Coordinates of C-alpha atoms and ligand atoms in Angstrom, one line a residue:
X1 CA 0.0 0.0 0.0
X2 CA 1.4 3.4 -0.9
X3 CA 2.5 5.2 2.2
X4 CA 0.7 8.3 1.6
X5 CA -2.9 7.0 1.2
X6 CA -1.9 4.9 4.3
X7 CA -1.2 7.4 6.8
X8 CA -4.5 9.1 5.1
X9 CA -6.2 6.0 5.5
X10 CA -4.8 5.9 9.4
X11 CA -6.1 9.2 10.0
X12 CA -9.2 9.0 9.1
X13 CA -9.8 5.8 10.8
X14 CA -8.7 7.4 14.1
X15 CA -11.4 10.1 13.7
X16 CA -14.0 8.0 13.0
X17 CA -12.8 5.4 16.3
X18 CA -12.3 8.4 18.2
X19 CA -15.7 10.2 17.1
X20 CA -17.8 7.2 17.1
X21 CA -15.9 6.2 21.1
X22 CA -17.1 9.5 22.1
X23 CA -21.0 8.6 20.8
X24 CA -20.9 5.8 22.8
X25 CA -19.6 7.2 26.0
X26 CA -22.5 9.8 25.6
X27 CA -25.2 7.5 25.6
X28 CA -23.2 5.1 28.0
X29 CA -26.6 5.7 30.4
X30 CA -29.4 5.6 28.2
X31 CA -31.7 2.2 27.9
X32 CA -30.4 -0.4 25.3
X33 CA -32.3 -2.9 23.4
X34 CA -30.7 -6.1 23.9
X35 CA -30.8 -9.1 21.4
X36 CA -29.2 -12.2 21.9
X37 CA -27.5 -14.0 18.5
X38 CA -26.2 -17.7 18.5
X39 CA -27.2 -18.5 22.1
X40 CA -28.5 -17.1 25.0
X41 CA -24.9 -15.1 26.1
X42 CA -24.3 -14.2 22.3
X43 CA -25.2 -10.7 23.1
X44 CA -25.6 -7.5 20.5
X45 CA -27.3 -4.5 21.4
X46 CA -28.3 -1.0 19.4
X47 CA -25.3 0.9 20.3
X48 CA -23.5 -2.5 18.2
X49 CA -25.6 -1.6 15.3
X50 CA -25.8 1.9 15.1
X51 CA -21.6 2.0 15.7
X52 CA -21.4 -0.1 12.6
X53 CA -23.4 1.6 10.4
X54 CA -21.6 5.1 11.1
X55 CA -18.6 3.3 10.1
X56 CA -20.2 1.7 7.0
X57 CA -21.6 4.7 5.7
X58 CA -18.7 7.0 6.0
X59 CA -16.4 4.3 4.7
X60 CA -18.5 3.7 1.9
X61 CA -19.3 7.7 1.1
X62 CA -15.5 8.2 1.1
X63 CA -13.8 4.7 0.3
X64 CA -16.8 3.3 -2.9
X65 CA -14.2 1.1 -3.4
X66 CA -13.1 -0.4 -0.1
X67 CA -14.9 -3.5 1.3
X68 CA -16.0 -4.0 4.7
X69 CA -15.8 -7.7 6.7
X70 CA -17.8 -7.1 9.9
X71 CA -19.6 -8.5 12.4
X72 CA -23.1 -6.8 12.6
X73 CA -24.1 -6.8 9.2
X74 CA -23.5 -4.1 7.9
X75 CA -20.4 -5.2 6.0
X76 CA -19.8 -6.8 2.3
X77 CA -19.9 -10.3 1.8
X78 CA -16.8 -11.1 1.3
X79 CA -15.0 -14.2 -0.5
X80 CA -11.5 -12.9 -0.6
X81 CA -9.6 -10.1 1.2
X82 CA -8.7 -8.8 -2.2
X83 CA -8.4 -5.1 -2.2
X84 CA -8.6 -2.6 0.6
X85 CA -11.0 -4.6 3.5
X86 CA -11.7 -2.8 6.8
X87 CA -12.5 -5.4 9.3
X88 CA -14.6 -4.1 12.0
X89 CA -15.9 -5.1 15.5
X90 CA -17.8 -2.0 16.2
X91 CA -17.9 -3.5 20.2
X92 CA -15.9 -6.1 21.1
X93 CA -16.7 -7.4 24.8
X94 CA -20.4 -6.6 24.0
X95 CA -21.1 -8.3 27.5
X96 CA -18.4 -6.3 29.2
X97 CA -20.6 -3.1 27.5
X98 CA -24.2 -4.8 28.7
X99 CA -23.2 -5.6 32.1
X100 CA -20.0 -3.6 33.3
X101 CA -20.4 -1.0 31.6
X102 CA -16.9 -0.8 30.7
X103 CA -14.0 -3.2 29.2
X104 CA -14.7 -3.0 25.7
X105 CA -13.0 -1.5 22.8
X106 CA -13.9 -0.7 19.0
X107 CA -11.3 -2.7 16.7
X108 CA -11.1 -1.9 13.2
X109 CA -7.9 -3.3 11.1
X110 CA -7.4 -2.4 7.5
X111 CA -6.2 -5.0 5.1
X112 CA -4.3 -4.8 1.6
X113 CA -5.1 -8.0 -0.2
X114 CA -4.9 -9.5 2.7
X115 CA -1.9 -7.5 4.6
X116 CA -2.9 -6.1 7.7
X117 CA -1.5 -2.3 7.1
X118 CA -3.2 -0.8 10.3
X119 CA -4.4 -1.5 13.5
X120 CA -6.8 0.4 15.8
X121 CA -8.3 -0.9 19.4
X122 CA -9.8 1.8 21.0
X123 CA -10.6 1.0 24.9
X124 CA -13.8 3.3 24.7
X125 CA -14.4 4.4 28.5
X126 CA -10.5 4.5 29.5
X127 CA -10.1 7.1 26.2
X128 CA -6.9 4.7 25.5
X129 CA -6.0 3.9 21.9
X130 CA -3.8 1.4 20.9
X131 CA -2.7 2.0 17.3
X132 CA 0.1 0.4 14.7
X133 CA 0.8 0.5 11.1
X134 CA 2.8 -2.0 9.9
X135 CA 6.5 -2.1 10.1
X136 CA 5.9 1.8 11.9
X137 CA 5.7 0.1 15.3
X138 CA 2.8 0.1 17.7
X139 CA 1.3 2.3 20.3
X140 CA -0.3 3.1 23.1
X141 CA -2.1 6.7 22.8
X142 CA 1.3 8.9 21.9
X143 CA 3.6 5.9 23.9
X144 CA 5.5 4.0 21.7
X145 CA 5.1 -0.3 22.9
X146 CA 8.2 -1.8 23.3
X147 CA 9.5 -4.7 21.5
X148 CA 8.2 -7.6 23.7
X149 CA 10.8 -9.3 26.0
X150 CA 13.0 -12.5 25.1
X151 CA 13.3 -13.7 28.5
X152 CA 10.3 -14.7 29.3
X153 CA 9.8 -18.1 30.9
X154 CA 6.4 -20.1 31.1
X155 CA 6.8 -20.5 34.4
X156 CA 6.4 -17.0 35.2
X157 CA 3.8 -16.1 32.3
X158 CA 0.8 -14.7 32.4
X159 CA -1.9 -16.3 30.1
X160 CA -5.2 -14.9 29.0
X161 CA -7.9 -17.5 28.8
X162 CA -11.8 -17.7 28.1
X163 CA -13.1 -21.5 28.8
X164 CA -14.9 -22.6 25.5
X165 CA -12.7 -26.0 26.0
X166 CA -15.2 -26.6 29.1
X167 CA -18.3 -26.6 26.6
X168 CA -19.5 -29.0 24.2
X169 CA -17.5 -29.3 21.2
X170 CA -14.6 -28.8 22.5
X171 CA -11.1 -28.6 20.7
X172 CA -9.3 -29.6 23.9
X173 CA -8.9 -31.9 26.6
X174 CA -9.9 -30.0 29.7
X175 CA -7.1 -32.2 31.5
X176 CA -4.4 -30.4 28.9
X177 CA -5.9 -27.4 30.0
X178 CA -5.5 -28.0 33.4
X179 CA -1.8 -28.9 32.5
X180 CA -0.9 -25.3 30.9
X181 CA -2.8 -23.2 33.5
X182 CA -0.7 -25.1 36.4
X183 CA 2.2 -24.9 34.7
X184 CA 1.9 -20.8 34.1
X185 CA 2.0 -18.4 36.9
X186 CA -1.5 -16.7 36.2
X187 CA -4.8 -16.8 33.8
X188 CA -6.9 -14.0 33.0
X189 CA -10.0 -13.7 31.0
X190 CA -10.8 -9.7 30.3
X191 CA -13.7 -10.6 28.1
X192 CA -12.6 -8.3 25.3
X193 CA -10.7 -10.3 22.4
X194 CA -9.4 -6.7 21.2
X195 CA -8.3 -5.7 24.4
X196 CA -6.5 -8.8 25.0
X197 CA -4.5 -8.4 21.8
X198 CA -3.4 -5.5 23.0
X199 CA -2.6 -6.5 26.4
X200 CA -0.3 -9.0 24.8
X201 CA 1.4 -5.9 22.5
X202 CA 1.8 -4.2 25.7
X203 CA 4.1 -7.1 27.3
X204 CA 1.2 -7.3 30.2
X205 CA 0.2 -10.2 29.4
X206 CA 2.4 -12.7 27.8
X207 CA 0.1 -14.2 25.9
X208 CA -3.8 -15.3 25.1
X209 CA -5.4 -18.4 24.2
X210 CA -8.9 -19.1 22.8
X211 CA -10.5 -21.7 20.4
X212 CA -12.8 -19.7 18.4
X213 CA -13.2 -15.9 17.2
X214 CA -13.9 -13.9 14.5
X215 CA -11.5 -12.2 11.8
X216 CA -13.0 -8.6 13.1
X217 CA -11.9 -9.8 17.0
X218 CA -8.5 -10.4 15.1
X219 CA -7.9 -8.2 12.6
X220 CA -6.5 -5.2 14.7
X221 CA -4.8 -7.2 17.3
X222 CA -2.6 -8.8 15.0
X223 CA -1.0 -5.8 13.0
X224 CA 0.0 -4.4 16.6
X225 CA 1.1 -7.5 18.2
X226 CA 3.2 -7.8 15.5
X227 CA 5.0 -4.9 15.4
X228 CA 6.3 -5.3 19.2
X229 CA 7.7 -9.1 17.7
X230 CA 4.5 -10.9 19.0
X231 CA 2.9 -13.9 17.0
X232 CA -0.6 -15.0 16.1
X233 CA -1.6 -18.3 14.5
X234 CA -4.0 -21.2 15.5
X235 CA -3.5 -23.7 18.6
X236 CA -1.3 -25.7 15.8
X237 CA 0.8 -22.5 15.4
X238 CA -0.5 -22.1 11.8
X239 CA -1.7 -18.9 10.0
X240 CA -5.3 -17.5 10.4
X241 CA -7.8 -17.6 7.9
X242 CA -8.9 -14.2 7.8
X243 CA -12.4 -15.1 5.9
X244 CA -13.7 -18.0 9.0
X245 CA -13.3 -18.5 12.4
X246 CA -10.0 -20.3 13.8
X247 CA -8.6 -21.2 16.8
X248 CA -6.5 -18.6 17.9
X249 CA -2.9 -17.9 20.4
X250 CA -1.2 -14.7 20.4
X251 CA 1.8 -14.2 22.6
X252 CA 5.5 -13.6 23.0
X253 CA 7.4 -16.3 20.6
X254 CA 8.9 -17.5 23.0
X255 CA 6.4 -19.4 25.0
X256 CA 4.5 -20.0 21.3
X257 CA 6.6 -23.9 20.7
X258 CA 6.5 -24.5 24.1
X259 CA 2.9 -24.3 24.7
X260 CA 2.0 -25.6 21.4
X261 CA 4.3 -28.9 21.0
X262 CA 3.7 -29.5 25.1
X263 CA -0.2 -29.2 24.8
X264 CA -1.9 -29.3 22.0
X265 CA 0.6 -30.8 19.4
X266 CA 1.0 -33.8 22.3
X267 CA -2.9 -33.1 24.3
X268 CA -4.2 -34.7 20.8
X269 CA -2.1 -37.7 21.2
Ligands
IPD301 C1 -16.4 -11.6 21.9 C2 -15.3 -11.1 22.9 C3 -15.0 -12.2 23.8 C4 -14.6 -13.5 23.1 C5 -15.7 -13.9 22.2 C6 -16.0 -12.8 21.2 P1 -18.1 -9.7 21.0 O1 -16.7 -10.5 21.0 O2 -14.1 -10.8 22.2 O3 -13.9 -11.9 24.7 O4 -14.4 -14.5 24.1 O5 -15.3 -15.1 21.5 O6 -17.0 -13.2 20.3 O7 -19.2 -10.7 20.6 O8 -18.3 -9.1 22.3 O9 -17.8 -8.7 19.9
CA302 CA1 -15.8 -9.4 19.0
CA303 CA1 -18.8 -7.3 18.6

């Protein structure tokens, strides 16, 4: 992608995540109408909605040309990543946003036939944006992240974790599971996919672990991660398909073979 029309590109996107944040901490208060999706927990509400279609419209009023790969509808249906593709989760951690009123984020990633160019997670009520373009590093508001550490040492990581492996269908043996989170020094589970991305490009958390999401959970989390030397690929450490749903572990590289050849390359044995 040409550099120019990139950091256009980037700064536009900002002032839309940044204008569309601020909507939503306005109306914070007001009633929502709540509608559940897949299941019961599979949550999406108006603000959801109404956040992706101000991105859709001004992305297609500006951008004809562009696609969009989103979660609420909104987008284009999509059967390659051809092109210029925002991928957009106009809420990620919709429950966080139902119930705590906090600990969610907007994530919106922009792709070049498939190249993840930039990366925006904005963590809506803490007015902290976590921002990258690729091979120009990756950020926290005007902080610049530093390159993730090469010390680290399972032993003393800290993993991020939701539980899907405990429900039917599972990917995993809940006993390997119960291997790895003895093994590490801590588990989390934020509840925000974005957010966790992040987390991991911040060197806070070392790495997370979860067997299903979305590309738009991903999409954003990936270009920063990677430009602190973080890695992302399935629970068999191999690339993402950016058009389904995959299993997915992002984290420092070094704890990426470990974890992978000592639980899940050996759990399915
Ligand atoms: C969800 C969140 C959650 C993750 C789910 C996602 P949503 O996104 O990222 O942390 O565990 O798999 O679907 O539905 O709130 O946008
Ligand atoms: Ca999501
Ligand atoms: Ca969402």
């Amino acid at each position: 992608m040409d550099l120019e029309l990139r950091d256009q590109l980037y700064a536009q996107a900002k002032e839309w995540v940044l204008a569309a944040g601020k909507q939503i901490r306005n109306k914070i208060n007001d009633p929502l109408v709540i509608d559940t999706k897949s299941n019961p927990n599979d949550l999406v509400t108006t603000m959801d909605k109404e956040t992706e279609a101000f991105f859709a419209t001004e992305i297609k009023n500006k951008y004809p040309d562009h696609f969009i790969l989103s979660e609420e509808g909104f987008g284009d249906d999509l059967k390659t990543l051809d092109g210029t593709v925002w991928i957009i989760d106009p809420i990620d951690g919709t429950m966080n946003f139902v119930h705590q009123k906090r600990n969610f984020a907007i994530s919106i990633g922009i792709y070049q036939d498939g190249v993840g160019e930039i990366g925006l997670i904005y963590d809506v009520m803490s007015d902290i944006l976590y921002h990258a373009k690729r091979n120009e590093g990756a950020y926290k508001d005007k902080e610049k992240l530093a390159p993730l550490k090469s010390d680290v040492k399972l032993e003393q990581s800290i993993l991020s974790l939701n539980h899907f492996w405990l429900c039917e269908n599972r990917l995993v043996d809940e006993r390997v599971m119960q291997g790895l989170v003895k093994k590490v020094r801590g588990t989390r589970t934020y509840g925000s996919a974005a957010l966790e991305f992040a987390y991991v490009a911040e060197g806070i958390l070392d790495g997370y672990l979860t067997m299903t999401l979305s590309p738009w959970d991903v999409a954003a989390g990936m270009v920063i991660v990677n430009e602190v030397g973080g890695v992302t690929g399935n629970i068999d450490g191999e690339a993402l398909n950016m058009l389904k749903r995959n299993s997915v572990f992002t984290c420092n590289p070094v704890i990426q073979k470990d974890i992978i050849d000592d639980y899940f390359v050996k759990g399915k044995k």
